[in-house]
mmCIF file of C-alpha atoms in Angstrom:
data_model
loop_
_atom_site.group_PDB
_atom_site.id
_atom_site.type_symbol
_atom_site.label_atom_id
_atom_site.label_comp_id
_atom_site.label_asym_id
_atom_site.label_seq_id
_atom_site.Cartn_x
_atom_site.Cartn_y
_atom_site.Cartn_z
ATOM 1 C CA ARG A 46 -43.571 -3.618 -68.304
ATOM 2 C CA ALA A 47 -41.401 -5.832 -65.722
ATOM 3 C CA ARG A 48 -43.021 -8.934 -63.812
ATOM 4 C CA GLU A 49 -42.300 -9.771 -60.876
ATOM 5 C CA THR A 50 -41.109 -13.651 -60.227
ATOM 6 C CA VAL A 51 -41.197 -15.813 -57.262
ATOM 7 C CA SER A 52 -38.871 -18.724 -57.014
ATOM 8 C CA LEU A 53 -38.198 -20.980 -53.852
ATOM 9 C CA THR A 54 -35.779 -22.578 -53.560
ATOM 10 C CA THR A 55 -33.728 -24.804 -50.676
ATOM 11 C CA GLN A 56 -29.993 -24.676 -49.811
ATOM 12 C CA LYS A 57 -29.861 -28.508 -48.989
ATOM 13 C CA GLN A 58 -31.482 -31.275 -50.341
ATOM 14 C CA GLN A 59 -32.086 -34.502 -48.759
ATOM 15 C CA PRO A 60 -31.176 -37.852 -50.255
ATOM 16 C CA GLN A 61 -33.514 -39.306 -52.893
ATOM 17 C CA GLN A 62 -32.997 -42.554 -50.381
ATOM 18 C CA GLN A 63 -34.225 -40.682 -47.422
ATOM 19 C CA GLN A 64 -37.009 -38.704 -48.963
ATOM 20 C CA GLN A 65 -38.383 -42.177 -50.119
ATOM 21 C CA ALA A 66 -38.180 -43.689 -46.733
ATOM 22 C CA VAL A 67 -39.993 -40.678 -45.025
ATOM 23 C CA SER A 68 -42.874 -40.798 -47.809
ATOM 24 C CA LYS A 69 -43.512 -44.576 -46.922
ATOM 25 C CA ARG A 70 -43.517 -44.002 -43.287
ATOM 26 C CA ALA A 71 -46.189 -41.291 -43.928
ATOM 27 C CA ALA A 72 -48.213 -43.272 -46.319
ATOM 28 C CA ALA A 73 -48.256 -46.274 -43.877
ATOM 29 C CA SER A 74 -49.119 -44.234 -41.010
ATOM 30 C CA GLY A 75 -52.341 -42.539 -42.840
ATOM 31 C CA ARG A 76 -50.650 -38.985 -42.013
ATOM 32 C CA TYR A 77 -49.158 -36.633 -44.579
ATOM 33 C CA ALA A 78 -47.951 -32.702 -43.398
ATOM 34 C CA ALA A 79 -49.170 -31.261 -46.684
ATOM 35 C CA LYS A 80 -50.458 -32.513 -50.178
ATOM 36 C CA LEU A 81 -49.494 -30.352 -52.741
ATOM 37 C CA GLU A 82 -52.367 -30.026 -55.964
ATOM 38 C CA SER A 83 -52.457 -27.962 -58.540
ATOM 39 C CA LEU A 84 -55.655 -25.115 -58.969
ATOM 40 C CA PRO A 85 -54.740 -24.013 -62.613
ATOM 41 C CA SER A 86 -58.898 -22.339 -63.110
ATOM 42 C CA ILE A 87 -58.310 -20.578 -59.491
ATOM 43 C CA SER A 88 -54.669 -19.449 -60.545
ATOM 44 C CA LYS A 89 -56.334 -17.981 -64.100
ATOM 45 C CA GLN A 90 -58.696 -15.981 -62.131
ATOM 46 C CA LEU A 91 -56.378 -14.313 -60.106
ATOM 47 C CA ALA A 92 -53.946 -13.689 -62.395
ATOM 48 C CA LYS A 93 -56.899 -12.194 -64.654
ATOM 49 C CA ASN A 94 -58.217 -10.109 -61.779
ATOM 50 C CA ALA A 95 -54.216 -8.668 -61.058
ATOM 51 C CA GLN A 96 -54.692 -7.181 -64.783
ATOM 52 C CA TYR A 97 -57.609 -4.900 -63.293
ATOM 53 C CA ARG A 98 -55.701 -3.030 -60.832
ATOM 54 C CA ASP A 99 -58.179 0.221 -60.311
ATOM 55 C CA HIS A 100 -61.463 -1.237 -60.935
ATOM 56 C CA GLY A 101 -60.491 -5.215 -60.125
ATOM 57 C CA PRO A 102 -60.846 -7.238 -56.556
ATOM 58 C CA GLY A 103 -57.347 -6.457 -55.600
ATOM 59 C CA LEU A 104 -54.227 -9.234 -55.699
ATOM 60 C CA PRO A 105 -53.833 -11.865 -53.446
ATOM 61 C CA ALA A 106 -53.058 -11.419 -50.164
ATOM 62 C CA CYS A 107 -53.857 -14.670 -47.814
ATOM 63 C CA LEU A 108 -55.589 -18.408 -48.507
ATOM 64 C CA SER A 109 -57.728 -20.789 -46.725
ATOM 65 C CA MET A 110 -58.311 -24.181 -48.469
ATOM 66 C CA ARG A 111 -60.817 -26.597 -47.096
ATOM 67 C CA ARG A 112 -62.365 -29.774 -48.322
ATOM 68 C CA LYS A 113 -65.438 -27.722 -49.921
ATOM 69 C CA PHE A 114 -64.038 -24.634 -50.397
ATOM 70 C CA VAL A 115 -61.155 -22.020 -50.902
ATOM 71 C CA ALA A 116 -60.988 -18.682 -49.817
ATOM 72 C CA VAL A 117 -58.895 -16.058 -51.013
ATOM 73 C CA GLY A 118 -58.740 -12.601 -49.328
ATOM 74 C CA THR A 119 -57.038 -9.331 -51.419
ATOM 75 C CA ASN A 120 -55.529 -6.371 -50.561
ATOM 76 C CA ARG A 121 -58.834 -4.274 -51.390
ATOM 77 C CA GLY A 122 -60.621 -5.954 -48.842
ATOM 78 C CA LEU A 123 -62.928 -8.719 -50.656
ATOM 79 C CA THR A 124 -62.500 -12.320 -50.624
ATOM 80 C CA LEU A 125 -63.206 -14.500 -53.251
ATOM 81 C CA VAL A 126 -64.656 -17.957 -52.223
ATOM 82 C CA PHE A 127 -64.203 -21.130 -54.755
ATOM 83 C CA ASP A 128 -65.955 -24.774 -54.631
ATOM 84 C CA HIS A 129 -63.996 -28.061 -55.157
ATOM 85 C CA PHE A 130 -64.514 -27.634 -58.916
ATOM 86 C CA GLU A 131 -62.912 -24.216 -58.809
ATOM 87 C CA GLU A 132 -65.754 -21.950 -59.727
ATOM 88 C CA VAL A 133 -66.435 -18.459 -58.037
ATOM 89 C CA ARG A 134 -69.225 -18.962 -55.470
ATOM 90 C CA ARG A 135 -69.338 -15.688 -53.571
ATOM 91 C CA VAL A 136 -67.424 -12.418 -53.246
ATOM 92 C CA LEU A 137 -67.689 -11.502 -49.739
ATOM 93 C CA GLY A 138 -66.978 -7.645 -48.596
ATOM 94 C CA THR A 139 -66.783 -4.304 -50.339
ATOM 95 C CA ALA A 140 -64.057 -3.153 -51.679
ATOM 96 C CA ALA A 141 -62.030 -0.671 -50.109
ATOM 97 C CA GLU A 142 -58.547 0.716 -50.411
ATOM 98 C CA GLY A 143 -56.162 0.604 -47.544
ATOM 99 C CA ASP A 144 -58.789 -1.802 -45.591
ATOM 100 C CA GLY A 145 -57.534 -5.166 -47.277
ATOM 101 C CA VAL A 146 -57.708 -8.674 -45.689
ATOM 102 C CA THR A 147 -55.188 -9.744 -43.809
ATOM 103 C CA ALA A 148 -56.445 -13.070 -42.788
ATOM 104 C CA VAL A 149 -58.964 -15.888 -44.129
ATOM 105 C CA ASP A 150 -60.080 -19.073 -42.735
ATOM 106 C CA VAL A 151 -62.613 -21.535 -43.883
ATOM 107 C CA ARG A 152 -64.949 -23.778 -41.212
ATOM 108 C CA ASP A 153 -67.695 -25.870 -42.908
ATOM 109 C CA SER A 154 -69.925 -23.182 -44.601
ATOM 110 C CA VAL A 155 -68.946 -20.425 -42.494
ATOM 111 C CA VAL A 156 -65.810 -17.874 -43.326
ATOM 112 C CA ALA A 157 -63.856 -15.144 -41.011
ATOM 113 C CA CYS A 158 -61.820 -12.670 -42.762
ATOM 114 C CA GLY A 159 -59.840 -10.188 -40.561
ATOM 115 C CA HIS A 160 -58.906 -6.907 -42.196
ATOM 116 C CA ALA A 161 -56.455 -4.726 -42.107
ATOM 117 C CA SER A 162 -58.078 -2.112 -39.802
ATOM 118 C CA GLY A 163 -58.961 -4.450 -37.174
ATOM 119 C CA VAL A 164 -62.745 -5.618 -38.398
ATOM 120 C CA VAL A 165 -63.329 -9.209 -38.239
ATOM 121 C CA ALA A 166 -66.316 -10.405 -40.302
ATOM 122 C CA LEU A 167 -68.204 -13.694 -40.411
ATOM 123 C CA TRP A 168 -69.789 -15.201 -43.366
ATOM 124 C CA ASP A 169 -72.033 -17.852 -44.106
ATOM 125 C CA VAL A 170 -71.203 -19.125 -47.609
ATOM 126 C CA VAL A 171 -74.133 -21.541 -48.059
ATOM 127 C CA LYS A 172 -77.251 -19.481 -47.630
#
């Protein structure tokens, strides 16, 4: 069975000195566009879920990250909510074929999930 791979490349790389100058300015101002962190436990869980095509939560479709939670919407309509220890804290929704999560957002303890059918669900993940 063939596996799909994703590769991201840029056509033009900035010179090393220019990259360092930009990094120093960003660090001095305290502003960053993005901070890249590896989340190996979440990646392993999502890869494991992808093996269960018929009865699993589905493939990742969208993602939202905040300080306390990481929410991953799936193509089967479920939203997996992980804490900052990369442990699954909640599985939101009901699995429905054709009604995948197309948008997800986390604000404090509330997760908003937008579905392909147009339904928007709000969940309080702390209670």
